[in-house]
XYZ file of C-alpha atoms in Angstrom:
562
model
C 74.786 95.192 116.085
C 74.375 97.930 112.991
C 71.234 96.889 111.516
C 69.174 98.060 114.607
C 69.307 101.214 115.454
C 67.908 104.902 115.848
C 66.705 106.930 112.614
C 67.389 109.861 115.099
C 71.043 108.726 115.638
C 73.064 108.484 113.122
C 76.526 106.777 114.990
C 76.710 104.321 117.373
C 78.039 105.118 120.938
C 81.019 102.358 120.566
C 82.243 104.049 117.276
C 85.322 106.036 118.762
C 85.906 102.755 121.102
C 86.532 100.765 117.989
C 87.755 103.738 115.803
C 90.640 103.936 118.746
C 91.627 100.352 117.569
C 93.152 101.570 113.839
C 94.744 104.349 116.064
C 96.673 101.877 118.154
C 97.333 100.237 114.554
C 98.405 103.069 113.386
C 100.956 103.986 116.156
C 102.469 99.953 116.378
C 103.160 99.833 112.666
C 105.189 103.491 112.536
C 106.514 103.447 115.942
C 107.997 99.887 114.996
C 109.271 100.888 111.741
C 111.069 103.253 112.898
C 112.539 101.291 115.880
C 113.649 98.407 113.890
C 115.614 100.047 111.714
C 118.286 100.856 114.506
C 117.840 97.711 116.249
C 119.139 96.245 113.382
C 122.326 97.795 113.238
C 122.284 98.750 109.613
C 125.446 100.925 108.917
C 123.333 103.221 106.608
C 120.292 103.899 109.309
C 123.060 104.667 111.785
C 125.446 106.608 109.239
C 122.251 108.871 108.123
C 122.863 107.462 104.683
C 120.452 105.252 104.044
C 118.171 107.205 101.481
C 121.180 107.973 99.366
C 121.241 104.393 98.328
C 116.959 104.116 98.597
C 115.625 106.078 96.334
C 118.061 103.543 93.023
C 117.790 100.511 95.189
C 114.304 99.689 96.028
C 112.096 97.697 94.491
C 110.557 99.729 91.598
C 111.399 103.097 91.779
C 109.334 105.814 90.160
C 110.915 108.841 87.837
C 110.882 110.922 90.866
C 113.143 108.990 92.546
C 115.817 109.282 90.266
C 115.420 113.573 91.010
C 115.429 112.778 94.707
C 118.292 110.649 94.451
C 120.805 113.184 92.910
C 119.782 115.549 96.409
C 122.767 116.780 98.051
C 124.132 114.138 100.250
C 123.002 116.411 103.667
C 119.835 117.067 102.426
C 119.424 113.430 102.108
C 120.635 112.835 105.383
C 118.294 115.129 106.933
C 115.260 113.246 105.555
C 116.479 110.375 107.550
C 116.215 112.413 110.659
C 113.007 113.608 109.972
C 112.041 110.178 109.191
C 113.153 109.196 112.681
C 111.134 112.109 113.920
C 108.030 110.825 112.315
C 108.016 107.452 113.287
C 109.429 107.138 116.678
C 108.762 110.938 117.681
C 105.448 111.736 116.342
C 103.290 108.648 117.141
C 103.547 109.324 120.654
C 100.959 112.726 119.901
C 98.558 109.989 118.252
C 97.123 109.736 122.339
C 97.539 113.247 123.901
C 94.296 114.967 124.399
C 95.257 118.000 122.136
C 93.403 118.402 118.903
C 96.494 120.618 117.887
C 98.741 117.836 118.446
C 96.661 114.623 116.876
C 96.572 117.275 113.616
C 100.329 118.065 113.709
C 100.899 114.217 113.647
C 98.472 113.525 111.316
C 99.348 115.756 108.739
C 103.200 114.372 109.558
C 102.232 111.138 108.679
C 100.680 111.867 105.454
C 103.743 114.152 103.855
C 105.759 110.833 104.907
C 103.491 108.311 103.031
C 102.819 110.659 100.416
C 106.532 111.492 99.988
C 107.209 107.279 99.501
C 104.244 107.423 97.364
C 106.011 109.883 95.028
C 109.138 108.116 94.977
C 108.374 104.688 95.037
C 106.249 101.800 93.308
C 104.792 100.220 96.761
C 101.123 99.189 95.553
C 98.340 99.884 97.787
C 100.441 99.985 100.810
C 100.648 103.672 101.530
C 97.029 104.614 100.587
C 96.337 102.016 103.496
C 98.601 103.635 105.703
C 97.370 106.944 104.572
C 93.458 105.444 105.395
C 94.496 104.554 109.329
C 96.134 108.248 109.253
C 92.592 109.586 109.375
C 91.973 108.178 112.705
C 94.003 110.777 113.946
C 91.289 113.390 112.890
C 87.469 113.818 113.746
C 84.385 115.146 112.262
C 84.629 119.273 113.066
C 87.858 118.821 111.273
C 86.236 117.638 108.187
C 83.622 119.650 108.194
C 83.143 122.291 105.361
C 80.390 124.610 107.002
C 81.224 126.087 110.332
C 82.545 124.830 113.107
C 81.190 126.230 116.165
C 84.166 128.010 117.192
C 81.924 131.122 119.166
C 79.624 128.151 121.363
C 83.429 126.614 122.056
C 84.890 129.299 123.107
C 82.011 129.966 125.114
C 82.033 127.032 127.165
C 85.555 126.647 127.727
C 87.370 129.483 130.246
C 90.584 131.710 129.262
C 92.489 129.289 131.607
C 91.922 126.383 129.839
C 92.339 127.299 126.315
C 95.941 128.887 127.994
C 96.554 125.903 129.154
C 96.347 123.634 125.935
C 98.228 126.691 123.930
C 101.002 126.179 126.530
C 101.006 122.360 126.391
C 100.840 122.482 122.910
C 104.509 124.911 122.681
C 106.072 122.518 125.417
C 105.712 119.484 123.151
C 106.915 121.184 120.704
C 109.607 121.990 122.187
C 110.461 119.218 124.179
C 110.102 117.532 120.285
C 112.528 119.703 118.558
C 115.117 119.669 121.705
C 115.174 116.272 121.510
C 115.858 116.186 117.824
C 118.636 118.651 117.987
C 120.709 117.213 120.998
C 120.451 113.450 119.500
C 120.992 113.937 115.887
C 123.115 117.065 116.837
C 121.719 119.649 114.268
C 123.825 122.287 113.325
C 123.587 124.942 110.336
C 126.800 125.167 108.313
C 127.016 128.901 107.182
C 129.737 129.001 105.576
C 128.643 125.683 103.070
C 124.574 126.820 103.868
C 123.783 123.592 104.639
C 122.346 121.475 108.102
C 125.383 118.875 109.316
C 123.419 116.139 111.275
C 124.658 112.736 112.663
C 123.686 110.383 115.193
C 124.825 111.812 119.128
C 124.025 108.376 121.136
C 124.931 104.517 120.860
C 123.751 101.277 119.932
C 123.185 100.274 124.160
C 121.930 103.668 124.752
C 119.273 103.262 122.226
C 118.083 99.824 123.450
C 118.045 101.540 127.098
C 115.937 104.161 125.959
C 113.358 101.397 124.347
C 113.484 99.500 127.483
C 112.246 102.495 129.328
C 109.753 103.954 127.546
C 108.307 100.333 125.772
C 105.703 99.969 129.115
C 105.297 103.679 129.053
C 104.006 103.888 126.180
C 101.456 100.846 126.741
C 100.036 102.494 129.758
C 99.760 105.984 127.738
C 97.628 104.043 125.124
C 95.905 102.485 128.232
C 95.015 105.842 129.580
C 93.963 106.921 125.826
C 91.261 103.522 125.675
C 89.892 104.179 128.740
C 88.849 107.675 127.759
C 87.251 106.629 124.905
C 85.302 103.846 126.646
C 83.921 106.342 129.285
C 82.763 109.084 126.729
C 81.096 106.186 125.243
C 79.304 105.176 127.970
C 78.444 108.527 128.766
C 77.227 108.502 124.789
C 75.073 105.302 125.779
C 73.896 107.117 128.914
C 72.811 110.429 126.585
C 70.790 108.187 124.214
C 66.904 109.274 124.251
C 63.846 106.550 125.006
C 64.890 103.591 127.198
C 64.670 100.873 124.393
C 67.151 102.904 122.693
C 69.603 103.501 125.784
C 69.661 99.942 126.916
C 70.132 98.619 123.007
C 73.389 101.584 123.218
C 74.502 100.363 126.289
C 74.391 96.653 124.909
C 76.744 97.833 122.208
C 79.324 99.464 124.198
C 79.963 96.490 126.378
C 80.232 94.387 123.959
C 82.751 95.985 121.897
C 84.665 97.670 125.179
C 85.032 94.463 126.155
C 86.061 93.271 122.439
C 88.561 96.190 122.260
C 90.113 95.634 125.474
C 90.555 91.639 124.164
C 92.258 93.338 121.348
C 94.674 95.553 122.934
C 96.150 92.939 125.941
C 96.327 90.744 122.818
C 98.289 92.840 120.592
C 100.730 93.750 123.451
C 102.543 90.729 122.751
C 103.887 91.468 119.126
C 104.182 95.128 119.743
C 106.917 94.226 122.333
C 108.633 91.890 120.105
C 110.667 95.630 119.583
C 112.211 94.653 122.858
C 112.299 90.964 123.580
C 113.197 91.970 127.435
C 110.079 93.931 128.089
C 108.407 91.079 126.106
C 109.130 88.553 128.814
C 107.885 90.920 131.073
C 104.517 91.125 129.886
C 102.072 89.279 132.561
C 101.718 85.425 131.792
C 97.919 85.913 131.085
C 98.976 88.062 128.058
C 100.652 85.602 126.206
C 98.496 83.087 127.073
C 95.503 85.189 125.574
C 98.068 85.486 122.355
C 98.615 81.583 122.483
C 94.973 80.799 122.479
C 94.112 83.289 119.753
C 97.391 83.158 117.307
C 96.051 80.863 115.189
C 93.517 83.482 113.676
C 96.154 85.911 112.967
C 94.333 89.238 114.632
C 97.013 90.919 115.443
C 100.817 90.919 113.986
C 104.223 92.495 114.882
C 105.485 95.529 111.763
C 109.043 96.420 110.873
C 109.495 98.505 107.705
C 112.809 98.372 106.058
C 114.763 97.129 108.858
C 118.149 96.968 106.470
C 119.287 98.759 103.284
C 119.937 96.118 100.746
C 122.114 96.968 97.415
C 124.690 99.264 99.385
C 127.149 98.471 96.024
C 124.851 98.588 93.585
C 121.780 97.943 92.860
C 121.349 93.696 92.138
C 119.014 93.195 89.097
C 118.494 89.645 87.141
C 118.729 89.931 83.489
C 117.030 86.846 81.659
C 117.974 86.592 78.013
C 116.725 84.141 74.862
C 118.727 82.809 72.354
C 118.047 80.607 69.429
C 121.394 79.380 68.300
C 122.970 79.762 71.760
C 125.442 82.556 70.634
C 123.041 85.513 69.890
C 121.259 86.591 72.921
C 118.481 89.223 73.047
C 117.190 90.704 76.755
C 113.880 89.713 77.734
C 112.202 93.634 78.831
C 110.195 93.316 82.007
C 107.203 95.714 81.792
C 107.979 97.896 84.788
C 111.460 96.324 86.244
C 114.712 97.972 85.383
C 116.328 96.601 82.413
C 116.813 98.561 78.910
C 119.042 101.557 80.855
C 117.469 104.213 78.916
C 113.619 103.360 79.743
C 112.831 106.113 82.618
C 111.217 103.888 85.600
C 107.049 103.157 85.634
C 104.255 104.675 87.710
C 101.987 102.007 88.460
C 101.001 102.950 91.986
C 98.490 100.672 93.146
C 99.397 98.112 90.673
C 101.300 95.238 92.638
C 103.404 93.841 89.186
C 104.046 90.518 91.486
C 106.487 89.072 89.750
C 108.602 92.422 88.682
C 108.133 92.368 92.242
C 109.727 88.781 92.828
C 112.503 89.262 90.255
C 114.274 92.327 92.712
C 114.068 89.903 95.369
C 115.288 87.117 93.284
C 118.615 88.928 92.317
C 119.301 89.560 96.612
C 120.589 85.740 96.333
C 121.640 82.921 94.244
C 118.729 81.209 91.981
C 118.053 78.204 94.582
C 116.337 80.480 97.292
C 114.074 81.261 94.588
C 113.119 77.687 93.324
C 109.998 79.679 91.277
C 112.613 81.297 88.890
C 113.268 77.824 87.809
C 109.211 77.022 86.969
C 109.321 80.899 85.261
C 112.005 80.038 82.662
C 110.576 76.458 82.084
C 106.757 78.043 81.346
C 109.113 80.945 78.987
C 110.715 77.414 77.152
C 107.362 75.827 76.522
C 105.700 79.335 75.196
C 103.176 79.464 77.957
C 100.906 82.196 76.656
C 99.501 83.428 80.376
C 103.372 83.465 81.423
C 104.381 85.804 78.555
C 101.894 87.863 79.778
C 103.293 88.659 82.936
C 106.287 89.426 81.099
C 104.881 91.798 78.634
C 101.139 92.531 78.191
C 101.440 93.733 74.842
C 102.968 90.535 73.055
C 104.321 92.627 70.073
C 107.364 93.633 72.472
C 108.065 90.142 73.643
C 111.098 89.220 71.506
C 109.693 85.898 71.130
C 106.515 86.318 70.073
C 106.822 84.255 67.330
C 108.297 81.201 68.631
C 109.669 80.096 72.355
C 113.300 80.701 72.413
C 115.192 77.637 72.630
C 117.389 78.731 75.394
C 117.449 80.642 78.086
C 120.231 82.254 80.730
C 120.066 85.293 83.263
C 122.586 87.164 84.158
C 123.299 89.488 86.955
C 123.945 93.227 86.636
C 124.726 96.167 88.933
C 122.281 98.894 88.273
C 123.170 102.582 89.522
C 120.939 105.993 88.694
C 122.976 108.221 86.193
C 124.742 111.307 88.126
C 124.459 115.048 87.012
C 127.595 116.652 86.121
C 128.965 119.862 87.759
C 127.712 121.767 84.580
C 124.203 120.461 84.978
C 124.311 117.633 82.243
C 123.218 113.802 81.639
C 123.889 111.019 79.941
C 120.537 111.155 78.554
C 120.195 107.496 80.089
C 118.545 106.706 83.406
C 120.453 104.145 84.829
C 124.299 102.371 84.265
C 124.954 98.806 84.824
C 128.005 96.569 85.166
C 128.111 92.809 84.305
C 128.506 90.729 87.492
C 128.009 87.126 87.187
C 125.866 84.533 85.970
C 122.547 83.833 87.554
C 121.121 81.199 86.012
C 122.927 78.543 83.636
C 121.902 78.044 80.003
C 119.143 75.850 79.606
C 116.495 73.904 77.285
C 113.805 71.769 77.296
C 114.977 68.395 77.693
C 117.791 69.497 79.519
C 119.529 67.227 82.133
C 119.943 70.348 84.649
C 116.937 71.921 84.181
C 115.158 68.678 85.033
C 117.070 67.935 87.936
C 116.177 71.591 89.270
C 112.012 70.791 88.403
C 112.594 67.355 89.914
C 114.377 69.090 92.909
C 111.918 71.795 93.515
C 108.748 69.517 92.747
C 107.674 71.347 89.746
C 107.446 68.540 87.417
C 104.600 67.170 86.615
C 102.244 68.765 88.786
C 98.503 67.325 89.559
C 95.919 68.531 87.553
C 93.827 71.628 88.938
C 90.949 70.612 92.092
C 88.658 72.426 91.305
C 86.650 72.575 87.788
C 87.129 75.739 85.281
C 83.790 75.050 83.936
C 82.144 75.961 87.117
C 80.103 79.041 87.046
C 82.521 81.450 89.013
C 86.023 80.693 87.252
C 84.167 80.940 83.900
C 83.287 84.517 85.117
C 86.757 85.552 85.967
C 88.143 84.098 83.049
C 85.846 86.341 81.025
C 86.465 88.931 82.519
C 90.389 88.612 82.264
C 90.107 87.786 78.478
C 87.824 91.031 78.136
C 90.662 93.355 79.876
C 93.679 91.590 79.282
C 94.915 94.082 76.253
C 94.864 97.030 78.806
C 97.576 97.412 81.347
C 97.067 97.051 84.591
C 97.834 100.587 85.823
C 95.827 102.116 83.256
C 92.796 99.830 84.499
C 93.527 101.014 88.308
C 94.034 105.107 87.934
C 90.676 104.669 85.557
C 89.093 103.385 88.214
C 89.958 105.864 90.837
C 89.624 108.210 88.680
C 86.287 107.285 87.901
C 85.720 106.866 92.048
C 86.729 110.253 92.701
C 84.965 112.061 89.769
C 81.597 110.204 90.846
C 81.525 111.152 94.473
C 82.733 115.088 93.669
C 79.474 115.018 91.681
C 77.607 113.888 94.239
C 79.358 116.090 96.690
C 78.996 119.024 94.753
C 74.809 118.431 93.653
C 74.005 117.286 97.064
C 75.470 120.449 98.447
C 73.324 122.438 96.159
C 70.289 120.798 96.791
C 70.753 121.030 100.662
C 71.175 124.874 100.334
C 68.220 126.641 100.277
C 67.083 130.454 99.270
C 69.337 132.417 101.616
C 68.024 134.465 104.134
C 69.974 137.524 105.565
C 70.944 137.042 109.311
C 69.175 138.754 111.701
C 66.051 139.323 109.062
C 64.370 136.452 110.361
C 62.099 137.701 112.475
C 60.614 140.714 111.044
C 60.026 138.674 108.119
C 58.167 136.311 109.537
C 55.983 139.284 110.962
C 55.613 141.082 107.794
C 53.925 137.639 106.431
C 51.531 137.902 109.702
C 50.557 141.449 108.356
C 49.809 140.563 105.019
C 47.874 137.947 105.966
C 45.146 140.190 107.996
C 44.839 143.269 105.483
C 42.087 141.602 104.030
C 40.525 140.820 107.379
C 41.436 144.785 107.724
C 40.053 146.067 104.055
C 36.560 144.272 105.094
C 36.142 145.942 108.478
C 36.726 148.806 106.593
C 35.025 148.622 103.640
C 31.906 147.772 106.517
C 32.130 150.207 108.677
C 32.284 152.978 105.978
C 36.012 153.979 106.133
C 35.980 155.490 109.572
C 38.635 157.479 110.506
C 39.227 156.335 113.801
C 39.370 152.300 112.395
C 41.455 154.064 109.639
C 44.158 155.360 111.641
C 44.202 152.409 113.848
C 44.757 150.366 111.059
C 47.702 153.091 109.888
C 49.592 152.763 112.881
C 49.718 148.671 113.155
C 50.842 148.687 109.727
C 53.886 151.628 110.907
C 54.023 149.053 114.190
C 55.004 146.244 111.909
């Protein structure tokens, strides 16, 4: 549908059809976020406390988080309020008609994702988030040169512009009301603080969902079918006939393809609210049955419960060689040694740092890989180690596999500031809890009865061959970077990203800018040029007719003329 199309025209009349798609994205995955986190009845979502046990609890936490976490406790309950704000509140502007609005959201969004960014090790899934925010914006917005603000307000009346000003303050308001009477906002002079708590119940939350769930489909409805008819009126606008019928082509198709997507994705959006889920027609969830399969479209619900309320769980694995001196096996960007400050490796996705936090929320046999881990750590598997510690010198073992191996399970906490503004000089404090995983070694009757148990013994020999062309490639090409971490490798690369398209940017700017010309010079310029060009024609005449005075002063006052 791309390849073919106008050199005169550079978009396509379906583009804000489809763009509108990674809007309604956009709105399902915050609106739900938000949503499930009181559906789920979490004391800390409820209690406003939940981000004073976040910020030491979550997966891998950054250095910032450890500042954020020593916030004063209504500060911190405040940010969960204006969480709430953001992701139920705010995505509802994401389909108004005001440009004032759609920027106010957008720019919402982004201090939320960059805010998690800051405080929190979550890979690429923010800058992803951050990508749909721009959906929210368009092209004058992003534009460096000048807008057109004279032509606009030109063609729009006094009434109108009135009009969205006053819209504009009533949402607003209505916004900030809202946020006052059910959080019940109220300034504390005397301690100089904001006292906040939740003003309404479990039941009247769920009857608030109920009633605005539909509501909020047909809003979105609304929002589509604007789009579709300013692209049709796009298709309609194209020049030459060849070009308006190809343009026309195009917007059916993908109207038609983003209608398909929206009835479809009704069904997990109102998985929120499994009541106005049954109420959807029939014909919607059959469309959902026939296409589910394929996965286009999923339901979203971002940390629906606080986990680590008493502590923060962490698995400890430890080697031993005699089986009565133990030494800690460091994870590269886990917690562990209490006086390492916490890793920025932001988009890095450390998967099995990232396994071991969800390992410690349970005992060892919901996590039957653990079992395969320390089994590769007792045979010295070299690509294992690796994902313990790239740089092998700080693997304890380096030398030779350890001959057993344990994990234990600790409560982490973040170290507190005193009154007087002093640390411990350490980052976190743990406490001994239990023991995670029994002492084992190869040969062992338990740890074979776990591989035997979990199917991990023995396992069939690879499909496909590592001599084939491709998996020779990527084996290269991990041997050739494996001494560099993996952050390091990613910010590089961004870096390098960013950096390259400034230049071009900033050269391709310069090139496009010519000589500049004074406004409102234009014009006599251009005659001036005219004149030039006939004194010659003018000198000749002269210069034949002898320098008469009458040609002469003819000649003297079109040059005063121009």
């Amino acid at each position: 549908m791309r390849c073919l199309r106008s050199k005169a025209n550079v978009w396509s009349s379906h583009d804000g059809i489809t763009f509108w798609l990674v809007r309604w994205l956009l709105f399902r995955l915050m609106f739900a976020s938000g949503v499930v986190k009181l559906t789920s009845r979490c004391p800390t979502w409820w209690g406003l406390t939940a981000l004073t046990y976040h910020y030491e609890t979550q997966c891998i936490p950054t250095p910032v988080a450890w500042y954020a976490h020593q916030l004063p406790v209504w500060l911190q309950k405040l940010s969960v309020v204006a969480t709430y704000v953001i992701e139920m509140g705010v995505p509802w502007l994401f389909f108004l008609p005001s440009r004032r609005l759609r920027h106010f959201s957008f720019y919402s969004q982004v201090l939320l994702q960059v805010l998690i960014i800051l405080t929190g090790n979550y890979n690429f899934f923010n800058l992803l988030t951050l990508i749909l925010c721009f959906s929210l914006l368009d092209d004058n917005h992003l534009k460096s040169g000048p807008k057109g603000k004279k032509g606009q307000q030109k063609g729009h009346s006094f009434f109108i512009q009135s009009f969205a000003v006053l819209f504009d303050l009533l949402v607003f308001g209505l916004l900030g009301f809202w946020t006052v009477k059910y959080f019940e906002l109220q300034i504390n002079w005397e301690k100089y603080h904001v006292e906040s708590k939740t003003a309404f119940t479990y039941h009247d939350f769920l009857q608030w969902l109920r009633t605005l769930t539909f509501p909020s489909i047909w809003l979105a409805a609304a929002s589509l079918g604007w789009e579709i008819l300013k692209g049709m009126y796009k298709s309609a606008s194209v020049r030459g006939l060849f070009w308006k019928l190809w343009a026309t082509i195009q917007w059916v198709v993908f109207s038609l393809a983003t209608v398909s997507m929206f009835i479809v994705s009704l069904v997990p959006y109102t998985y929120v609210d499994f009541e106005s889920n049954g109420q959807l027609w029939p014909s919607v969830h059959r469309m959902f049955k026939a296409v589910d399969e394929y996965q286009l479209v999923n339901s979203y619900g971002l940390f629906r419960r606080m986990t680590g309320v008493g502590g923060r769980p962490e698995v400890v694995v430890e080697g031993s060689y005699d089986k009565q001196s133990w030494t800690e096996i460091e994870f590269m960007y886990k917690p562990g040694n209490v006086s390492v400050s916490p890793p920025v490796v932001t988009p890095h996705q450390p998967r099995l740092d990232w396994q071991m936090w969800f390992a410690a929320l349970g005992p060892h046999t919901q996590s039957p890989w653990f079992t395969s881990f320390v089994y590769q750590l007792l045979q010295g598997n070299k690509d294992v180690i690796k994902l313990v510690q790239n740089d092998e010198s700080l693997y304890p073992f380096n030398s030779h596999p350890p001959h057993y191996i344990r994990a234990q399970l600790y409560k982490y906490w973040y170290t507190e500031v005193d009154q007087a503004g002093h640390t411990s000089g350490n980052w976190w404090r743990r406490r001994h809890v239990e023991e995670f995983y029994p002492v084992v070694f190869l040969g062992d009757h338990t740890l074979e009865s776990f591989l035997n148990q979990y199917g991990l013994k023995d396992k069939p020999p690879p499909r496909r061959s590592l001599d084939a062309p491709l998996p020779s490639a990527l084996r290269f090409i991990r041997e050739l970077l494996r001494p560099y971490p993996a952050p390091l490798l990613l910010h590089s690369l961004l870096i390098t990203v960013v950096v390259i398209y400034s230049l071009q940017a900033l050269f391709g700017r310069g090139n496009r800018s010519g000589p500049s010309k004074p406004r409102g010079h234009t014009k006599p310029q251009v005659e001036k040029v005219k004149t030039e060009k006939k004194k010659p024609k003018e000198a000749t005449r002269q210069g034949e007719s002898g320098g008469s005075g009458r040609d002469s002063g003819h000649n003297n006052k079109r040059r005063e003329k121009s």
